[in-house]
Coordinates of C-alpha atoms in Angstrom, one line a residue:
Chain R
E32 CA 14.5 -12.8 33.4
V33 CA 15.0 -11.9 29.8
Q34 CA 17.7 -9.8 29.1
L35 CA 19.1 -8.1 25.6
V36 CA 22.1 -6.6 24.6
E37 CA 22.6 -5.5 22.2
S38 CA 27.5 -4.7 20.9
G39 CA 28.9 -3.2 18.5
G40 CA 27.7 0.4 17.5
G41 CA 30.1 3.1 16.4
L42 CA 30.9 5.4 14.1
I43 CA 31.6 3.8 10.4
Q44 CA 31.8 6.0 7.4
P45 CA 29.7 5.8 4.8
G46 CA 30.2 2.3 2.2
G47 CA 32.1 0.9 5.0
S48 CA 30.8 -2.2 7.2
L49 CA 29.9 -2.8 11.0
R50 CA 28.2 -5.4 12.4
L51 CA 25.3 -5.6 15.6
S52 CA 24.9 -7.7 18.0
C53 CA 22.6 -9.0 20.5
A54 CA 23.4 -11.2 23.4
A55 CA 20.4 -12.5 24.6
S56 CA 19.4 -14.0 27.8
G57 CA 16.4 -15.4 29.5
F58 CA 14.8 -17.7 26.2
T59 CA 15.9 -19.4 23.1
V60 CA 16.5 -17.0 20.4
S61 CA 15.5 -20.0 17.8
S62 CA 12.3 -19.9 18.8
N63 CA 11.1 -16.7 18.8
Y64 CA 10.8 -14.2 15.8
M65 CA 13.9 -11.9 16.6
S66 CA 13.6 -8.0 15.4
W67 CA 16.4 -5.0 14.4
V68 CA 13.9 -1.7 15.1
R69 CA 15.9 1.9 14.6
Q70 CA 15.1 4.9 15.9
A71 CA 17.1 8.5 14.0
P72 CA 17.7 11.3 16.1
G73 CA 14.6 12.7 17.5
K74 CA 12.3 10.9 14.8
G75 CA 10.1 8.0 15.4
L76 CA 10.4 3.6 15.2
E77 CA 11.1 2.2 11.8
W78 CA 11.3 -1.1 11.4
V79 CA 14.2 -2.7 10.1
S80 CA 14.3 -6.3 9.5
I81 CA 13.1 -9.8 11.3
I82 CA 14.0 -13.0 11.2
Y83 CA 11.3 -16.5 11.7
T84 CA 11.8 -19.5 13.4
V85 CA 12.2 -21.3 10.5
G86 CA 15.4 -18.7 9.3
S87 CA 13.1 -16.7 6.9
T88 CA 14.1 -13.0 6.6
Y89 CA 12.9 -9.9 5.9
Y90 CA 14.3 -6.4 5.6
A91 CA 12.4 -2.4 4.9
D92 CA 12.5 -1.3 1.3
S93 CA 15.4 0.9 3.1
V94 CA 17.9 -1.7 3.9
K95 CA 16.9 -4.6 1.5
G96 CA 19.8 -5.7 -0.2
R97 CA 22.2 -4.1 2.2
F98 CA 21.9 -5.2 5.7
T99 CA 21.7 -8.7 6.9
I100 CA 20.1 -9.7 10.0
S101 CA 21.2 -13.3 11.1
R102 CA 21.7 -15.6 14.7
D103 CA 24.1 -17.6 16.4
N104 CA 21.6 -20.4 18.1
S105 CA 25.0 -22.1 19.9
K106 CA 25.2 -18.0 21.4
N107 CA 22.2 -17.8 21.9
T108 CA 22.7 -14.5 19.7
L109 CA 21.2 -11.8 17.1
Y110 CA 23.1 -9.7 14.5
L111 CA 22.0 -7.0 11.7
Q112 CA 25.3 -7.0 9.3
M113 CA 25.2 -3.8 7.8
N114 CA 26.9 -3.1 4.9
S115 CA 26.8 0.2 2.5
P116 CA 26.0 2.5 4.8
R117 CA 23.9 5.9 3.9
G118 CA 24.2 8.8 6.4
E119 CA 20.2 7.3 6.8
D120 CA 20.5 4.8 8.7
T121 CA 22.2 7.1 11.7
A122 CA 20.2 5.6 14.1
V123 CA 20.2 4.1 18.0
Y124 CA 19.1 -0.4 16.6
Y125 CA 17.1 -2.0 19.1
C126 CA 16.9 -5.9 18.6
A127 CA 13.6 -6.7 19.3
R128 CA 11.5 -10.5 20.9
T129 CA 8.7 -10.7 18.5
T130 CA 5.9 -12.6 19.7
G131 CA 3.0 -12.3 17.3
G132 CA 4.2 -9.4 16.0
L133 CA 4.3 -7.4 18.9
V134 CA 7.1 -6.4 20.9
D135 CA 7.9 -7.6 24.1
Y136 CA 10.9 -7.2 25.1
W137 CA 13.8 -4.5 23.8
G138 CA 17.2 -3.5 24.1
Q139 CA 18.7 -1.1 25.7
G140 CA 19.9 -0.1 22.0
T141 CA 23.3 1.1 21.1
L142 CA 23.8 4.3 18.4
V143 CA 25.0 3.8 14.6
T144 CA 26.2 5.9 13.7
V145 CA 28.1 6.7 9.2
S146 CA 29.9 10.0 8.9
S147 CA 32.8 10.7 6.7
Chain W
D181 CA 4.0 -2.2 2.5
I182 CA 1.2 -1.0 5.2
Q183 CA 1.0 3.3 6.7
M184 CA -0.1 3.8 9.7
T185 CA -0.9 8.0 9.9
Q186 CA -1.1 8.6 13.6
S187 CA -3.3 12.3 14.6
P188 CA -2.3 14.5 16.2
S189 CA 1.6 15.0 15.9
T190 CA 1.2 16.8 19.5
L191 CA -0.6 16.9 21.6
S192 CA -1.4 19.3 24.9
A193 CA -2.9 17.9 27.9
S194 CA -2.6 18.6 32.1
V195 CA -3.2 16.2 34.2
G196 CA -6.4 14.3 34.7
D197 CA -7.0 15.7 31.7
R198 CA -8.9 12.5 29.1
V199 CA -7.0 12.5 25.7
T200 CA -7.7 10.5 22.2
I201 CA -4.7 9.4 19.7
T202 CA -6.1 8.1 16.5
C203 CA -3.8 5.4 14.4
R204 CA -5.4 5.3 11.2
A205 CA -4.3 2.2 8.0
S206 CA -3.9 2.2 4.5
L207 CA -4.7 -1.2 4.2
T208 CA -7.3 -2.6 6.2
I209 CA -6.0 -4.7 9.6
S210 CA -8.1 -6.0 11.6
R211 CA -7.3 -5.4 14.9
W212 CA -4.1 -6.7 14.5
L213 CA -2.3 -3.5 16.4
A214 CA -0.4 -2.4 19.3
W215 CA 0.5 0.6 21.4
Y216 CA 3.6 1.7 22.6
Q217 CA 4.7 4.4 25.0
Q218 CA 8.9 5.8 24.8
K219 CA 9.9 7.7 27.2
P220 CA 13.2 10.0 26.4
G221 CA 16.8 8.2 26.1
K222 CA 14.2 4.5 27.0
A223 CA 12.9 1.7 24.6
P224 CA 8.9 1.9 24.3
K225 CA 6.6 -0.2 26.2
L226 CA 4.5 -2.0 25.5
L227 CA 1.0 -0.9 26.0
I228 CA -1.9 -2.8 24.6
Y229 CA -2.2 -5.7 21.7
K230 CA -4.7 -6.8 19.3
A231 CA -6.3 -3.5 19.3
S232 CA -7.6 -3.0 22.6
S233 CA -6.1 -5.8 25.1
L234 CA -4.5 -4.0 27.8
E235 CA -0.5 -5.9 28.4
S236 CA -0.7 -7.2 31.8
G237 CA 1.0 -4.0 34.1
V238 CA -0.3 -1.1 32.3
P239 CA -3.2 0.9 34.6
S240 CA -6.8 0.7 33.5
R241 CA -6.1 4.1 32.6
F242 CA -5.5 3.1 29.0
S243 CA -8.2 2.2 26.6
G244 CA -8.0 0.6 23.3
S245 CA -10.1 0.6 20.7
G246 CA -11.3 -0.2 16.7
S247 CA -10.8 -2.3 13.6
G248 CA -9.8 -2.2 10.4
T249 CA -8.1 1.1 9.6
E250 CA -9.4 3.0 12.1
F251 CA -8.3 2.5 16.0
T252 CA -7.6 4.8 19.1
L253 CA -5.7 4.9 21.9
T254 CA -7.4 6.6 25.4
I255 CA -5.9 7.7 28.4
S256 CA -9.4 8.5 31.0
S257 CA -7.0 10.3 33.2
L258 CA -3.7 11.6 32.6
Q259 CA -0.8 11.2 34.9
P260 CA 2.3 12.7 35.0
D261 CA 3.8 9.7 34.4
D262 CA 2.5 9.4 30.8
F263 CA 3.8 12.6 29.5
A264 CA 5.2 10.6 26.6
T265 CA 5.3 10.0 22.6
Y266 CA 3.1 6.6 21.9
Y267 CA 3.2 5.2 18.8
C268 CA 1.1 3.2 17.0
Q269 CA 2.3 -0.7 15.1
Q270 CA 0.6 -3.0 13.0
Y271 CA 1.4 -7.0 12.3
H272 CA -1.6 -8.0 10.2
D273 CA 1.3 -7.7 7.3
Y274 CA 4.6 -9.6 7.4
L275 CA 6.4 -6.0 7.1
Y276 CA 5.7 -4.7 10.5
T277 CA 5.1 -0.6 10.5
F278 CA 5.3 1.9 13.1
G279 CA 2.9 5.7 12.8
Q280 CA 4.6 8.6 13.3
G281 CA 4.3 9.3 16.4
T282 CA 2.9 10.7 19.1
K283 CA 4.7 13.1 21.5
L284 CA 2.0 14.4 24.7
E285 CA 3.1 17.5 26.5
I286 CA 2.4 18.7 29.3
K287 CA 0.2 22.0 28.7

């Protein structure tokens, strides 16, 4: 059974740093495209970042230069390193398996709140 | 980036109604469009991919159509479980983008 379990969310001060983790089971992270998608409170979905099987990465303009997506193949885990967060980064962050551009499996989400 | 615009933003309807949601892309995306359903506090669920292909397990009252820049999601006869928010998503461009969502409410 495919499962994605996020962790690492919480309260973070503007300008700080936080790393989100997504532990995958039932499939191999490195053999799939993996994404982070976020949703600000009461708002719509926003694609944050994607990592392809070959390791190339892409980011939304809103987080480029501040966030870094990566994976640990030995742990079958996806990460999102969030540096210099801003208030507008406050959201539920979903880990997502992305097959051919579609999200076919989602994690349960982890809430990140950026506030002083 | 390709911008996706959904209309309406909110739709009020009754059980049994036929409803249609529209999604427009700022550039042509062929048929690389998906629709998701999201309920409060839950992750989205894939309904339709490649504009009109129904995901396994999704009821046949859901259908999608369109190509290029204009797409629709139709629910033929609304059921109580269908009241939710719906999002379109393009996957033509590697910077995938979602529409802003359409909230389907009970009239």
